[in-house]
mmCIF file of C-alpha atoms in Angstrom:
data_model
loop_
_atom_site.group_PDB
_atom_site.id
_atom_site.type_symbol
_atom_site.label_atom_id
_atom_site.label_comp_id
_atom_site.label_asym_id
_atom_site.label_seq_id
_atom_site.Cartn_x
_atom_site.Cartn_y
_atom_site.Cartn_z
ATOM 1 C CA MET A 1 -104.136 -27.878 -30.095
ATOM 2 C CA TRP A 2 -103.147 -26.362 -26.775
ATOM 3 C CA SER A 3 -101.423 -23.104 -25.918
ATOM 4 C CA VAL A 4 -99.641 -22.514 -22.619
ATOM 5 C CA ALA A 5 -99.628 -18.829 -21.663
ATOM 6 C CA ASN A 6 -99.473 -16.308 -18.861
ATOM 7 C CA GLN A 7 -98.589 -12.617 -18.968
ATOM 8 C CA LYS A 8 -95.934 -13.191 -16.330
ATOM 9 C CA GLY A 9 -92.632 -14.994 -16.720
ATOM 10 C CA GLY A 10 -91.226 -17.667 -14.458
ATOM 11 C CA VAL A 11 -94.509 -19.435 -13.719
ATOM 12 C CA GLY A 12 -93.720 -22.777 -15.369
ATOM 13 C CA LYS A 13 -94.940 -22.311 -18.959
ATOM 14 C CA THR A 14 -92.039 -24.090 -20.627
ATOM 15 C CA THR A 15 -91.956 -26.915 -18.072
ATOM 16 C CA THR A 16 -95.698 -27.411 -18.514
ATOM 17 C CA THR A 17 -95.377 -27.452 -22.322
ATOM 18 C CA VAL A 18 -92.532 -29.990 -22.262
ATOM 19 C CA ALA A 19 -94.117 -32.169 -19.593
ATOM 20 C CA LEU A 20 -97.467 -32.434 -21.394
ATOM 21 C CA GLY A 21 -95.739 -32.952 -24.744
ATOM 22 C CA GLY A 22 -93.637 -35.782 -23.339
ATOM 23 C CA LEU A 23 -96.695 -37.475 -21.873
ATOM 24 C CA LEU A 24 -98.625 -37.212 -25.147
ATOM 25 C CA ALA A 25 -95.655 -38.599 -27.089
ATOM 26 C CA ALA A 26 -95.386 -41.486 -24.615
ATOM 27 C CA ARG A 27 -98.892 -42.488 -25.713
ATOM 28 C CA GLY A 28 -97.597 -42.822 -29.270
ATOM 29 C CA LEU A 29 -99.049 -39.509 -30.438
ATOM 30 C CA ARG A 30 -96.859 -37.549 -32.853
ATOM 31 C CA THR A 31 -96.505 -34.362 -30.833
ATOM 32 C CA LEU A 32 -95.094 -30.996 -31.900
ATOM 33 C CA LEU A 33 -94.011 -28.343 -29.411
ATOM 34 C CA ILE A 34 -93.801 -24.798 -30.785
ATOM 35 C CA ASP A 35 -91.469 -22.254 -29.187
ATOM 36 C CA LEU A 36 -93.234 -18.942 -29.709
ATOM 37 C CA ASP A 37 -91.362 -17.077 -26.951
ATOM 38 C CA PRO A 38 -88.455 -14.830 -28.079
ATOM 39 C CA HIS A 39 -86.580 -15.985 -24.968
ATOM 40 C CA ALA A 40 -86.634 -19.428 -26.671
ATOM 41 C CA SER A 41 -86.545 -21.305 -23.355
ATOM 42 C CA LEU A 42 -88.108 -24.399 -24.905
ATOM 43 C CA THR A 43 -85.450 -24.427 -27.623
ATOM 44 C CA ALA A 44 -82.715 -24.197 -24.988
ATOM 45 C CA TYR A 45 -84.476 -26.922 -22.968
ATOM 46 C CA PHE A 46 -83.666 -29.392 -25.740
ATOM 47 C CA GLY A 47 -80.080 -28.189 -26.098
ATOM 48 C CA LEU A 48 -80.380 -25.871 -29.111
ATOM 49 C CA SER A 49 -79.026 -22.336 -28.809
ATOM 50 C CA PRO A 50 -81.657 -19.575 -28.965
ATOM 51 C CA GLU A 51 -79.080 -17.504 -30.852
ATOM 52 C CA GLY A 52 -77.838 -20.242 -33.189
ATOM 53 C CA GLU A 53 -77.767 -20.225 -36.976
ATOM 54 C CA HIS A 54 -80.379 -22.973 -37.294
ATOM 55 C CA ARG A 55 -83.577 -22.295 -39.206
ATOM 56 C CA SER A 56 -86.375 -21.558 -36.805
ATOM 57 C CA LEU A 57 -89.900 -20.310 -36.330
ATOM 58 C CA TYR A 58 -88.524 -16.855 -37.130
ATOM 59 C CA ASP A 59 -87.789 -17.997 -40.685
ATOM 60 C CA ALA A 60 -91.184 -19.676 -40.914
ATOM 61 C CA PHE A 61 -92.922 -16.416 -39.950
ATOM 62 C CA LEU A 62 -91.004 -14.401 -42.540
ATOM 63 C CA GLU A 63 -91.531 -16.962 -45.302
ATOM 64 C CA TYR A 64 -94.942 -18.338 -44.371
ATOM 65 C CA LYS A 65 -96.649 -17.314 -47.628
ATOM 66 C CA GLN A 66 -94.107 -19.190 -49.730
ATOM 67 C CA LEU A 67 -93.151 -22.005 -47.342
ATOM 68 C CA SER A 68 -94.027 -25.550 -48.397
ATOM 69 C CA ALA A 69 -95.066 -28.301 -46.003
ATOM 70 C CA ASP A 70 -91.776 -30.136 -46.592
ATOM 71 C CA GLU A 71 -89.747 -26.991 -45.911
ATOM 72 C CA LEU A 72 -91.609 -26.358 -42.676
ATOM 73 C CA LYS A 73 -91.280 -29.982 -41.611
ATOM 74 C CA ALA A 74 -87.518 -29.715 -42.175
ATOM 75 C CA ILE A 75 -87.338 -26.892 -39.624
ATOM 76 C CA CYS A 76 -88.891 -29.117 -36.951
ATOM 77 C CA GLN A 77 -86.351 -30.849 -34.728
ATOM 78 C CA PRO A 78 -86.581 -34.226 -32.977
ATOM 79 C CA ALA A 79 -86.701 -33.816 -29.207
ATOM 80 C CA SER A 80 -85.314 -36.172 -26.584
ATOM 81 C CA GLN A 81 -88.159 -38.687 -26.777
ATOM 82 C CA PRO A 82 -89.698 -40.817 -29.543
ATOM 83 C CA HIS A 83 -92.705 -39.177 -31.269
ATOM 84 C CA LEU A 84 -91.764 -35.767 -29.807
ATOM 85 C CA TYR A 85 -90.601 -32.848 -31.991
ATOM 86 C CA PHE A 86 -90.189 -29.115 -31.550
ATOM 87 C CA LEU A 87 -90.318 -26.119 -33.846
ATOM 88 C CA PRO A 88 -87.402 -24.098 -32.474
ATOM 89 C CA GLY A 89 -87.587 -20.448 -31.589
ATOM 90 C CA HIS A 90 -84.931 -17.762 -31.881
ATOM 91 C CA VAL A 91 -84.168 -14.490 -30.126
ATOM 92 C CA ALA A 92 -84.878 -12.758 -33.454
ATOM 93 C CA MET A 93 -88.569 -13.489 -32.833
ATOM 94 C CA ALA A 94 -88.519 -10.322 -30.710
ATOM 95 C CA THR A 95 -88.421 -8.325 -33.978
ATOM 96 C CA ILE A 96 -91.177 -10.201 -35.778
ATOM 97 C CA GLU A 97 -93.950 -7.724 -34.998
ATOM 98 C CA LYS A 98 -92.018 -4.907 -36.673
ATOM 99 C CA GLN A 99 -91.044 -7.159 -39.588
ATOM 100 C CA LEU A 100 -94.671 -8.082 -40.312
ATOM 101 C CA ALA A 101 -96.146 -4.652 -39.602
ATOM 102 C CA THR A 102 -97.045 -3.986 -43.235
ATOM 103 C CA GLN A 103 -98.589 -7.407 -43.876
ATOM 104 C CA GLY A 104 -102.210 -8.313 -43.345
ATOM 105 C CA GLY A 105 -103.286 -11.384 -41.407
ATOM 106 C CA GLN A 106 -100.229 -11.359 -39.164
ATOM 107 C CA GLY A 107 -102.280 -12.763 -36.288
ATOM 108 C CA LEU A 108 -103.076 -15.929 -38.249
ATOM 109 C CA VAL A 109 -99.588 -17.083 -39.241
ATOM 110 C CA ILE A 110 -99.533 -19.996 -36.780
ATOM 111 C CA GLN A 111 -102.911 -21.192 -38.049
ATOM 112 C CA HIS A 112 -101.523 -21.226 -41.569
ATOM 113 C CA LEU A 113 -98.320 -23.033 -40.569
ATOM 114 C CA LEU A 114 -100.260 -25.680 -38.671
ATOM 115 C CA SER A 115 -102.442 -26.287 -41.726
ATOM 116 C CA LEU A 116 -99.245 -27.269 -43.568
ATOM 117 C CA LEU A 117 -98.418 -29.815 -40.862
ATOM 118 C CA GLN A 118 -101.884 -31.238 -40.266
ATOM 119 C CA ASN A 119 -100.913 -34.654 -41.663
ATOM 120 C CA GLU A 120 -97.600 -34.808 -39.784
ATOM 121 C CA PHE A 121 -98.636 -34.439 -36.136
ATOM 122 C CA ASP A 122 -101.445 -35.646 -33.898
ATOM 123 C CA TRP A 123 -101.026 -32.976 -31.231
ATOM 124 C CA VAL A 124 -99.520 -29.495 -30.937
ATOM 125 C CA VAL A 125 -98.613 -27.582 -27.763
ATOM 126 C CA ILE A 126 -97.423 -23.957 -27.976
ATOM 127 C CA ASP A 127 -95.151 -22.279 -25.436
ATOM 128 C CA CYS A 128 -96.196 -18.612 -25.496
ATOM 129 C CA PRO A 129 -94.350 -15.361 -24.731
ATOM 130 C CA PRO A 130 -95.267 -13.558 -21.471
ATOM 131 C CA VAL A 131 -96.345 -10.346 -23.203
ATOM 132 C CA LEU A 132 -99.372 -9.432 -25.282
ATOM 133 C CA GLY A 133 -98.434 -8.898 -28.906
ATOM 134 C CA VAL A 134 -98.693 -10.494 -32.315
ATOM 135 C CA LEU A 135 -97.045 -13.735 -31.113
ATOM 136 C CA MET A 136 -99.488 -14.329 -28.267
ATOM 137 C CA VAL A 137 -102.394 -13.315 -30.505
ATOM 138 C CA ASN A 138 -101.257 -16.007 -32.963
ATOM 139 C CA ALA A 139 -101.261 -18.651 -30.226
ATOM 140 C CA LEU A 140 -104.655 -17.637 -28.850
ATOM 141 C CA ALA A 141 -106.203 -17.452 -32.322
ATOM 142 C CA ALA A 142 -105.054 -20.974 -33.137
ATOM 143 C CA CYS A 143 -105.655 -22.833 -29.887
ATOM 144 C CA GLU A 144 -108.578 -25.036 -28.922
ATOM 145 C CA GLN A 145 -107.641 -25.078 -25.234
ATOM 146 C CA LEU A 146 -105.574 -22.592 -23.244
ATOM 147 C CA ILE A 147 -103.576 -23.680 -20.207
ATOM 148 C CA ILE A 148 -102.576 -20.909 -17.792
ATOM 149 C CA PRO A 149 -99.851 -21.929 -15.324
ATOM 150 C CA VAL A 150 -99.919 -19.662 -12.264
ATOM 151 C CA GLN A 151 -97.199 -19.801 -9.651
ATOM 152 C CA THR A 152 -98.721 -19.907 -6.177
ATOM 153 C CA GLU A 153 -97.521 -16.473 -5.099
ATOM 154 C CA PHE A 154 -99.444 -13.222 -5.154
ATOM 155 C CA LEU A 155 -97.565 -11.398 -7.922
ATOM 156 C CA ALA A 156 -98.481 -14.277 -10.233
ATOM 157 C CA ILE A 157 -102.175 -13.728 -9.477
ATOM 158 C CA GLN A 158 -101.818 -10.210 -10.880
ATOM 159 C CA GLY A 159 -100.450 -11.760 -14.069
ATOM 160 C CA LEU A 160 -103.504 -14.029 -14.151
ATOM 161 C CA GLU A 161 -105.823 -11.027 -13.980
ATOM 162 C CA ARG A 162 -104.032 -9.428 -16.942
ATOM 163 C CA MET A 163 -104.307 -12.700 -18.833
ATOM 164 C CA GLU A 164 -108.042 -12.894 -18.246
ATOM 165 C CA ARG A 165 -108.515 -9.345 -19.546
ATOM 166 C CA THR A 166 -106.574 -10.317 -22.654
ATOM 167 C CA LEU A 167 -108.777 -13.377 -23.163
ATOM 168 C CA LYS A 168 -111.918 -11.256 -23.034
ATOM 169 C CA MET A 169 -110.463 -8.941 -25.674
ATOM 170 C CA ILE A 170 -109.464 -11.837 -27.960
ATOM 171 C CA ALA A 171 -112.861 -13.492 -27.464
ATOM 172 C CA ARG A 172 -114.617 -10.324 -28.638
ATOM 173 C CA SER A 173 -112.341 -10.191 -31.678
ATOM 174 C CA ARG A 174 -112.911 -13.775 -32.764
ATOM 175 C CA GLN A 175 -116.509 -13.829 -31.449
ATOM 176 C CA GLN A 176 -115.847 -17.006 -29.541
ATOM 177 C CA ASP A 177 -114.670 -17.723 -26.021
ATOM 178 C CA ILE A 178 -111.358 -19.514 -25.535
ATOM 179 C CA PRO A 179 -111.699 -22.438 -23.100
ATOM 180 C CA TYR A 180 -109.008 -22.204 -20.455
ATOM 181 C CA LEU A 181 -107.770 -23.968 -17.353
ATOM 182 C CA ILE A 182 -105.747 -22.317 -14.583
ATOM 183 C CA VAL A 183 -103.011 -24.615 -13.285
ATOM 184 C CA PRO A 184 -101.410 -23.724 -9.912
ATOM 185 C CA THR A 185 -97.660 -24.368 -10.154
ATOM 186 C CA MET A 186 -94.649 -24.418 -7.816
ATOM 187 C CA PHE A 187 -96.932 -25.128 -4.874
ATOM 188 C CA ASP A 188 -95.139 -25.573 -1.560
ATOM 189 C CA ARG A 189 -97.482 -26.653 1.225
ATOM 190 C CA ARG A 190 -94.762 -25.771 3.769
ATOM 191 C CA THR A 191 -95.035 -22.038 3.083
ATOM 192 C CA ARG A 192 -97.857 -19.855 4.292
ATOM 193 C CA ALA A 193 -97.705 -17.659 1.181
ATOM 194 C CA SER A 194 -98.180 -20.610 -1.179
ATOM 195 C CA VAL A 195 -101.121 -21.994 0.806
ATOM 196 C CA GLN A 196 -102.809 -18.595 1.071
ATOM 197 C CA CYS A 197 -102.349 -17.952 -2.637
ATOM 198 C CA LEU A 198 -103.970 -21.277 -3.537
ATOM 199 C CA ARG A 199 -106.878 -20.459 -1.225
ATOM 200 C CA THR A 200 -107.320 -17.096 -2.950
ATOM 201 C CA MET A 201 -107.378 -18.736 -6.392
ATOM 202 C CA ARG A 202 -109.987 -21.207 -5.188
ATOM 203 C CA ASP A 203 -112.130 -18.374 -3.823
ATOM 204 C CA THR A 204 -111.926 -16.238 -6.966
ATOM 205 C CA HIS A 205 -111.459 -18.661 -9.876
ATOM 206 C CA GLN A 206 -113.029 -21.920 -8.745
ATOM 207 C CA ASP A 207 -114.865 -22.604 -12.013
ATOM 208 C CA LYS A 208 -111.668 -22.309 -14.109
ATOM 209 C CA LEU A 209 -109.156 -23.735 -11.622
ATOM 210 C CA TRP A 210 -107.610 -27.182 -11.962
ATOM 211 C CA ARG A 211 -108.533 -29.329 -8.973
ATOM 212 C CA SER A 212 -104.941 -30.178 -8.045
ATOM 213 C CA VAL A 213 -101.497 -28.499 -8.159
ATOM 214 C CA ILE A 214 -98.036 -28.893 -9.662
ATOM 215 C CA PRO A 215 -95.754 -29.057 -6.617
ATOM 216 C CA VAL A 216 -92.312 -27.573 -6.138
ATOM 217 C CA ASP A 217 -90.004 -30.367 -7.303
ATOM 218 C CA THR A 218 -86.275 -30.060 -7.967
ATOM 219 C CA ARG A 219 -86.550 -33.062 -10.300
ATOM 220 C CA LEU A 220 -88.328 -30.832 -12.819
ATOM 221 C CA ARG A 221 -85.346 -28.482 -12.859
ATOM 222 C CA ASP A 222 -82.971 -31.455 -13.072
ATOM 223 C CA ALA A 223 -84.909 -32.773 -16.076
ATOM 224 C CA SER A 224 -84.395 -29.499 -17.944
ATOM 225 C CA SER A 225 -80.669 -29.558 -17.171
ATOM 226 C CA ALA A 226 -80.524 -33.053 -18.675
ATOM 227 C CA HIS A 227 -82.534 -31.902 -21.757
ATOM 228 C CA GLN A 228 -85.129 -34.588 -20.997
ATOM 229 C CA THR A 229 -88.859 -34.462 -20.413
ATOM 230 C CA PRO A 230 -89.940 -34.948 -16.783
ATOM 231 C CA LEU A 231 -91.398 -38.334 -17.761
ATOM 232 C CA GLN A 232 -88.060 -39.468 -19.180
ATOM 233 C CA PHE A 233 -85.950 -38.142 -16.360
ATOM 234 C CA ASP A 234 -87.928 -39.426 -13.378
ATOM 235 C CA PRO A 235 -91.427 -40.742 -14.068
ATOM 236 C CA GLU A 236 -92.021 -41.382 -10.355
ATOM 237 C CA SER A 237 -91.179 -37.836 -9.250
ATOM 238 C CA ARG A 238 -93.927 -35.727 -7.681
ATOM 239 C CA GLY A 239 -93.805 -33.272 -10.573
ATOM 240 C CA ALA A 240 -94.088 -35.924 -13.291
ATOM 241 C CA GLN A 241 -96.963 -37.612 -11.465
ATOM 242 C CA ALA A 242 -98.792 -34.283 -11.101
ATOM 243 C CA TYR A 243 -98.475 -33.634 -14.828
ATOM 244 C CA GLN A 244 -99.840 -37.129 -15.462
ATOM 245 C CA GLN A 245 -102.939 -36.119 -13.486
ATOM 246 C CA LEU A 246 -103.192 -32.850 -15.382
ATOM 247 C CA LEU A 247 -103.072 -34.599 -18.755
ATOM 248 C CA ARG A 248 -105.770 -37.067 -17.745
ATOM 249 C CA ASP A 249 -108.001 -34.211 -16.622
ATOM 250 C CA LEU A 250 -107.401 -32.214 -19.810
ATOM 251 C CA LEU A 251 -108.347 -35.267 -21.858
ATOM 252 C CA GLY A 252 -111.398 -35.922 -19.671
ATOM 253 C CA GLU A 253 -110.281 -39.398 -18.719
ATOM 254 C CA GLN A 254 -111.591 -41.327 -15.754
ATOM 255 C CA ARG A 255 -109.085 -41.395 -12.922
ATOM 256 C CA PRO A 256 -108.830 -42.334 -9.249
ATOM 257 C CA GLN A 257 -110.058 -39.863 -6.647
ATOM 258 C CA LEU A 258 -107.316 -37.354 -5.916
ATOM 259 C CA ARG A 259 -106.284 -36.516 -2.390
ATOM 260 C CA LYS A 260 -107.339 -32.922 -1.730
ATOM 261 C CA VAL A 261 -104.499 -30.444 -1.437
ATOM 262 C CA ALA A 262 -104.651 -28.601 1.875
ATOM 263 C CA SER A 263 -105.427 -24.910 1.634
#
């Protein structure tokens, strides 16, 4: 189970979640994407309104102690690709911390919900909110691998530093480190700022940094407008190919030697 998080918005979390989910589903793996962000960008990605009257993860959080596996499965929606599903979010998720304030174990709700679905899905990827709170704590407590997309610009590096401080705090709480991989996103080799930012990440985070980058690619934006995964929309696009490389590396698969990105 993977979580995709960064304490800064606009760095490519939702695109990364959808892209990896689509690639896993294309391998025949029953894949569930969970929209844990109150902005519900992943839900909107697949054409469902974040403010709609559909049942959502918000309902699952409120009812998690009574919810059956079949009831939770019924909340999950089919996405645009075979074997791919999503557990929709809702803007009401912004109130969930206050709603659960009097209940114990509020940081373990996602773990409990996933235990209900353990026979339904082969893989789960969570799209996290950009702020530290009970929702992000849920995602970090449940995940086996954390993916941190970082836009190659200097304000995003500050978000990465906040994220790393959060990880240290969570690791102390659960007495176990959370494996994580930093993924440079929106890289534009034509701009000095992007190249310098990538060089800085390599100097300061080499041991946790993915060896390649997700490039700036308008086809990724076009895919979201079409409510399709990048693999569906244009499998030969630079963005889709980069995510293919990322998935192979996350799974530890043998792959051809990559051309080094200039920095």
